[in-house]
Amino acid sequence: MTEGVRLPWRSAARADPIPVLAAARKITDDLIDGLAGTHARRAAHGLRRLFGVAGLGLTDLSGSLLWSGRPGPDATVAHVLDEVLHSEEPASVDGVAAVPLHVHDELAGALLVVGASGSEVVRQAADVVVQALERGRLEASADQAAQAELRALRAEMSPHFVYNALTVIASLVRSEPDRARDLMLDFADYTRYSLARHGEYTVVAEEFRAVETYLALQRAVLGERLKVQVRVAPEVLAVAVPYLVLEPLVENAIRHGIEPRATTGLVQVHGQAEGNDCVISVEDDGVGMDPKLAADILAGRVAEGSGLGLANVDRRLRNVYGAWYGLTVETEVGAGTRVVVRVPRFQPGVLP
């Protein structure tokens, strides 16, 4: 420990370690759902009392702070927080100290402290938070892996969609044999892409091809109720992406945006380059959803049956590309939904 630094919680531990251990365990339990969990603010209160500081703040990557005690000046806090989240290095300005929180070598958020007696206090507080977040992620990962395996075995392809597609094809065999043949070939391509053994990555061109095939089948099923628009810029066709990240988003747009409405709906899928990034959007003008529900879905706080596959895709993208990438959902009840996928055009180790 640095010479001259006095840690109140260590002094208390020498006298009676039981309350300190109990407080640390309570903080760990409160952070089990992450920095945006329902008890994260309570964890901030516990940390501030444990380390005896004037103010303490926790934030995830959104930059939205949960404060306990006395917050620092707004401008100072904003400056320090922005520096830490972008540089991923500790920063200190005018009595406000902040450190990044790395969980399994991935940036998860930041911790800010006002009135700390030294950098060791901030570091020790960060260690408590990181250990709690790591425990939570390990438990969540084990549960998600078990659920994902079960879902993959039971529902790799939607039975509802398969039944409807084959029914439509069968109905056209006599009246429109050429169209029935084309749709059957589309269905064969779709099943081949969805069910065949693939590597971990593919390219945007293949993902869009699968999306166009799926949309052709859905147009046959829904008829005039579904309008589609697909546009992709040539410069992003060769960008490597995780396998099957777009089709679930398009399926979500149709099943949960267009199908529930009685009138004609439009699904638009666009891909383009923005600087060094590839940006793909899937937008529908359907029923939409509550923005809070969308946030809960991306955070994994909604069961997969209600989560519409978005959390799974978002998690896969962030695991591959880092915390700054993934999905963004723009939605409102009655105003449709727009899901944006942002990935780097070039990423070391990501090859189709």
PDB file of N, CA, C and O in Angstrom, residues 245-246 249 268 270-272 274 277-283 298 310 313-314 317-318 324-331 337-343:
ATOM      1  N   VAL A 245     -26.431 -12.935 -38.461  1.00  0.00           N
ATOM      2  CA  VAL A 245     -26.754 -11.789 -37.608  1.00  0.00           C
ATOM      3  C   VAL A 245     -27.853 -10.918 -38.218  1.00  0.00           C
ATOM      4  O   VAL A 245     -28.478 -10.136 -37.495  1.00  0.00           O
ATOM      5  N   LEU A 246     -28.109 -11.030 -39.522  1.00  0.00           N
ATOM      6  CA  LEU A 246     -29.109 -10.172 -40.155  1.00  0.00           C
ATOM      7  C   LEU A 246     -30.476 -10.841 -40.265  1.00  0.00           C
ATOM      8  O   LEU A 246     -31.504 -10.210 -40.009  1.00  0.00           O
ATOM      9  N   LEU A 249     -32.903 -10.418 -37.457  1.00  0.00           N
ATOM     10  CA  LEU A 249     -33.436  -9.064 -37.324  1.00  0.00           C
ATOM     11  C   LEU A 249     -34.574  -8.832 -38.310  1.00  0.00           C
ATOM     12  O   LEU A 249     -35.571  -8.174 -37.995  1.00  0.00           O
ATOM     13  N   GLN A 268     -37.444  -2.404 -44.690  1.00  0.00           N
ATOM     14  CA  GLN A 268     -36.311  -1.905 -45.457  1.00  0.00           C
ATOM     15  C   GLN A 268     -35.012  -2.419 -44.829  1.00  0.00           C
ATOM     16  O   GLN A 268     -34.829  -2.325 -43.614  1.00  0.00           O
ATOM     17  N   HIS A 270     -30.945  -1.915 -45.383  1.00  0.00           N
ATOM     18  CA  HIS A 270     -29.929  -1.124 -46.074  1.00  0.00           C
ATOM     19  C   HIS A 270     -28.549  -1.390 -45.475  1.00  0.00           C
ATOM     20  O   HIS A 270     -28.421  -1.555 -44.255  1.00  0.00           O
ATOM     21  N   GLY A 271     -27.542  -1.416 -46.327  1.00  0.00           N
ATOM     22  CA  GLY A 271     -26.162  -1.560 -45.863  1.00  0.00           C
ATOM     23  C   GLY A 271     -25.272  -0.559 -46.556  1.00  0.00           C
ATOM     24  O   GLY A 271     -25.362  -0.384 -47.781  1.00  0.00           O
ATOM     25  N   GLN A 272     -24.428   0.117 -45.791  1.00  0.00           N
ATOM     26  CA  GLN A 272     -23.550   1.122 -46.375  1.00  0.00           C
ATOM     27  C   GLN A 272     -22.304   1.295 -45.528  1.00  0.00           C
ATOM     28  O   GLN A 272     -22.230   0.824 -44.387  1.00  0.00           O
ATOM     29  N   GLU A 274     -19.713   3.761 -43.541  1.00  0.00           N
ATOM     30  CA  GLU A 274     -19.587   5.062 -42.869  1.00  0.00           C
ATOM     31  C   GLU A 274     -18.184   5.131 -42.292  1.00  0.00           C
ATOM     32  O   GLU A 274     -17.927   4.604 -41.206  1.00  0.00           O
ATOM     33  N   ASP A 277     -16.478   1.993 -40.745  1.00  0.00           N
ATOM     34  CA  ASP A 277     -17.514   1.088 -40.249  1.00  0.00           C
ATOM     35  C   ASP A 277     -18.458   0.652 -41.357  1.00  0.00           C
ATOM     36  O   ASP A 277     -18.653   1.366 -42.354  1.00  0.00           O
ATOM     37  N   CYS A 278     -19.038  -0.515 -41.175  1.00  0.00           N
ATOM     38  CA  CYS A 278     -20.140  -0.999 -41.995  1.00  0.00           C
ATOM     39  C   CYS A 278     -21.410  -0.865 -41.164  1.00  0.00           C
ATOM     40  O   CYS A 278     -21.476  -1.378 -40.041  1.00  0.00           O
ATOM     41  N   VAL A 279     -22.395  -0.156 -41.706  1.00  0.00           N
ATOM     42  CA  VAL A 279     -23.636   0.093 -40.972  1.00  0.00           C
ATOM     43  C   VAL A 279     -24.801  -0.508 -41.744  1.00  0.00           C
ATOM     44  O   VAL A 279     -25.025  -0.176 -42.913  1.00  0.00           O
ATOM     45  N   ILE A 280     -25.526  -1.403 -41.099  1.00  0.00           N
ATOM     46  CA  ILE A 280     -26.678  -2.073 -41.708  1.00  0.00           C
ATOM     47  C   ILE A 280     -27.906  -1.785 -40.858  1.00  0.00           C
ATOM     48  O   ILE A 280     -27.869  -1.925 -39.632  1.00  0.00           O
ATOM     49  N   SER A 281     -28.971  -1.378 -41.513  1.00  0.00           N
ATOM     50  CA  SER A 281     -30.205  -1.084 -40.779  1.00  0.00           C
ATOM     51  C   SER A 281     -31.338  -1.967 -41.275  1.00  0.00           C
ATOM     52  O   SER A 281     -31.442  -2.252 -42.467  1.00  0.00           O
ATOM     53  N   VAL A 282     -32.161  -2.413 -40.335  1.00  0.00           N
ATOM     54  CA  VAL A 282     -33.378  -3.172 -40.634  1.00  0.00           C
ATOM     55  C   VAL A 282     -34.532  -2.384 -40.026  1.00  0.00           C
ATOM     56  O   VAL A 282     -34.619  -2.243 -38.808  1.00  0.00           O
ATOM     57  N   GLU A 283     -35.406  -1.870 -40.880  1.00  0.00           N
ATOM     58  CA  GLU A 283     -36.458  -0.962 -40.413  1.00  0.00           C
ATOM     59  C   GLU A 283     -37.820  -1.436 -40.888  1.00  0.00           C
ATOM     60  O   GLU A 283     -37.971  -1.868 -42.032  1.00  0.00           O
ATOM     61  N   LEU A 298     -32.195  -5.628 -25.087  1.00  0.00           N
ATOM     62  CA  LEU A 298     -30.764  -5.577 -25.377  1.00  0.00           C
ATOM     63  C   LEU A 298     -29.924  -5.884 -24.142  1.00  0.00           C
ATOM     64  O   LEU A 298     -28.823  -6.428 -24.257  1.00  0.00           O
ATOM     65  N   LEU A 310     -32.925 -10.249 -30.414  1.00  0.00           N
ATOM     66  CA  LEU A 310     -32.052  -9.082 -30.480  1.00  0.00           C
ATOM     67  C   LEU A 310     -30.890  -9.179 -29.499  1.00  0.00           C
ATOM     68  O   LEU A 310     -29.756  -8.834 -29.833  1.00  0.00           O
ATOM     69  N   VAL A 313     -28.072 -11.484 -30.818  1.00  0.00           N
ATOM     70  CA  VAL A 313     -27.264 -10.871 -31.876  1.00  0.00           C
ATOM     71  C   VAL A 313     -26.363  -9.787 -31.302  1.00  0.00           C
ATOM     72  O   VAL A 313     -25.173  -9.703 -31.629  1.00  0.00           O
ATOM     73  N   ASP A 314     -26.918  -8.941 -30.441  1.00  0.00           N
ATOM     74  CA  ASP A 314     -26.133  -7.864 -29.849  1.00  0.00           C
ATOM     75  C   ASP A 314     -24.960  -8.408 -29.052  1.00  0.00           C
ATOM     76  O   ASP A 314     -23.829  -7.911 -29.156  1.00  0.00           O
ATOM     77  N   LEU A 317     -22.191  -9.755 -31.384  1.00  0.00           N
ATOM     78  CA  LEU A 317     -21.428  -8.684 -32.030  1.00  0.00           C
ATOM     79  C   LEU A 317     -20.447  -8.029 -31.063  1.00  0.00           C
ATOM     80  O   LEU A 317     -19.286  -7.767 -31.415  1.00  0.00           O
ATOM     81  N   ARG A 318     -20.887  -7.761 -29.843  1.00  0.00           N
ATOM     82  CA  ARG A 318     -20.003  -7.110 -28.866  1.00  0.00           C
ATOM     83  C   ARG A 318     -18.874  -8.038 -28.439  1.00  0.00           C
ATOM     84  O   ARG A 318     -17.761  -7.581 -28.171  1.00  0.00           O
ATOM     85  N   TRP A 324     -18.021  -1.050 -28.095  1.00  0.00           N
ATOM     86  CA  TRP A 324     -18.515   0.121 -28.823  1.00  0.00           C
ATOM     87  C   TRP A 324     -19.342  -0.258 -30.042  1.00  0.00           C
ATOM     88  O   TRP A 324     -19.895   0.604 -30.719  1.00  0.00           O
ATOM     89  N   TYR A 325     -19.404  -1.551 -30.356  1.00  0.00           N
ATOM     90  CA  TYR A 325     -20.174  -2.002 -31.505  1.00  0.00           C
ATOM     91  C   TYR A 325     -21.402  -2.770 -31.026  1.00  0.00           C
ATOM     92  O   TYR A 325     -21.622  -2.913 -29.833  1.00  0.00           O
ATOM     93  N   GLY A 326     -22.193  -3.277 -31.980  1.00  0.00           N
ATOM     94  CA  GLY A 326     -23.382  -4.026 -31.618  1.00  0.00           C
ATOM     95  C   GLY A 326     -24.630  -3.421 -32.227  1.00  0.00           C
ATOM     96  O   GLY A 326     -24.593  -2.808 -33.302  1.00  0.00           O
ATOM     97  N   LEU A 327     -25.763  -3.576 -31.541  1.00  0.00           N
ATOM     98  CA  LEU A 327     -27.055  -3.116 -32.048  1.00  0.00           C
ATOM     99  C   LEU A 327     -27.507  -1.828 -31.374  1.00  0.00           C
ATOM    100  O   LEU A 327     -27.226  -1.598 -30.194  1.00  0.00           O
ATOM    101  N   THR A 328     -28.222  -1.030 -32.143  1.00  0.00           N
ATOM    102  CA  THR A 328     -28.951   0.116 -31.610  1.00  0.00           C
ATOM    103  C   THR A 328     -30.397  -0.011 -32.063  1.00  0.00           C
ATOM    104  O   THR A 328     -30.653  -0.286 -33.236  1.00  0.00           O
ATOM    105  N   VAL A 329     -31.327   0.143 -31.134  1.00  0.00           N
ATOM    106  CA  VAL A 329     -32.752   0.004 -31.458  1.00  0.00           C
ATOM    107  C   VAL A 329     -33.442   1.344 -31.275  1.00  0.00           C
ATOM    108  O   VAL A 329     -33.360   1.958 -30.210  1.00  0.00           O
ATOM    109  N   GLU A 330     -34.127   1.794 -32.336  1.00  0.00           N
ATOM    110  CA  GLU A 330     -34.928   3.016 -32.293  1.00  0.00           C
ATOM    111  C   GLU A 330     -36.381   2.614 -32.512  1.00  0.00           C
ATOM    112  O   GLU A 330     -36.713   2.050 -33.559  1.00  0.00           O
ATOM    113  N   THR A 331     -37.227   2.880 -31.550  1.00  0.00           N
ATOM    114  CA  THR A 331     -38.608   2.407 -31.656  1.00  0.00           C
ATOM    115  C   THR A 331     -39.533   3.233 -30.791  1.00  0.00           C
ATOM    116  O   THR A 331     -39.097   3.971 -29.894  1.00  0.00           O
ATOM    117  N   THR A 337     -40.037   0.092 -35.909  1.00  0.00           N
ATOM    118  CA  THR A 337     -38.769  -0.197 -35.225  1.00  0.00           C
ATOM    119  C   THR A 337     -37.632  -0.146 -36.240  1.00  0.00           C
ATOM    120  O   THR A 337     -37.770  -0.637 -37.363  1.00  0.00           O
ATOM    121  N   ARG A 338     -36.533   0.427 -35.823  1.00  0.00           N
ATOM    122  CA  ARG A 338     -35.326   0.467 -36.656  1.00  0.00           C
ATOM    123  C   ARG A 338     -34.174  -0.087 -35.830  1.00  0.00           C
ATOM    124  O   ARG A 338     -33.851   0.427 -34.759  1.00  0.00           O
ATOM    125  N   VAL A 339     -33.569  -1.170 -36.331  1.00  0.00           N
ATOM    126  CA  VAL A 339     -32.437  -1.793 -35.668  1.00  0.00           C
ATOM    127  C   VAL A 339     -31.202  -1.550 -36.523  1.00  0.00           C
ATOM    128  O   VAL A 339     -31.198  -1.853 -37.719  1.00  0.00           O
ATOM    129  N   VAL A 340     -30.161  -0.998 -35.913  1.00  0.00           N
ATOM    130  CA  VAL A 340     -28.940  -0.661 -36.636  1.00  0.00           C
ATOM    131  C   VAL A 340     -27.802  -1.546 -36.149  1.00  0.00           C
ATOM    132  O   VAL A 340     -27.555  -1.662 -34.946  1.00  0.00           O
ATOM    133  N   VAL A 341     -27.124  -2.189 -37.100  1.00  0.00           N
ATOM    134  CA  VAL A 341     -25.943  -3.007 -36.825  1.00  0.00           C
ATOM    135  C   VAL A 341     -24.721  -2.217 -37.260  1.00  0.00           C
ATOM    136  O   VAL A 341     -24.632  -1.793 -38.418  1.00  0.00           O
ATOM    137  N   ARG A 342     -23.787  -2.028 -36.355  1.00  0.00           N
ATOM    138  CA  ARG A 342     -22.543  -1.314 -36.689  1.00  0.00           C
ATOM    139  C   ARG A 342     -21.357  -2.213 -36.366  1.00  0.00           C
ATOM    140  O   ARG A 342     -21.200  -2.657 -35.233  1.00  0.00           O
ATOM    141  N   VAL A 343     -20.541  -2.496 -37.389  1.00  0.00           N
ATOM    142  CA  VAL A 343     -19.343  -3.313 -37.209  1.00  0.00           C
ATOM    143  C   VAL A 343     -18.193  -2.658 -37.971  1.00  0.00           C
ATOM    144  O   VAL A 343     -18.427  -1.920 -38.934  1.00  0.00           O
TER     145      VAL A 343
END
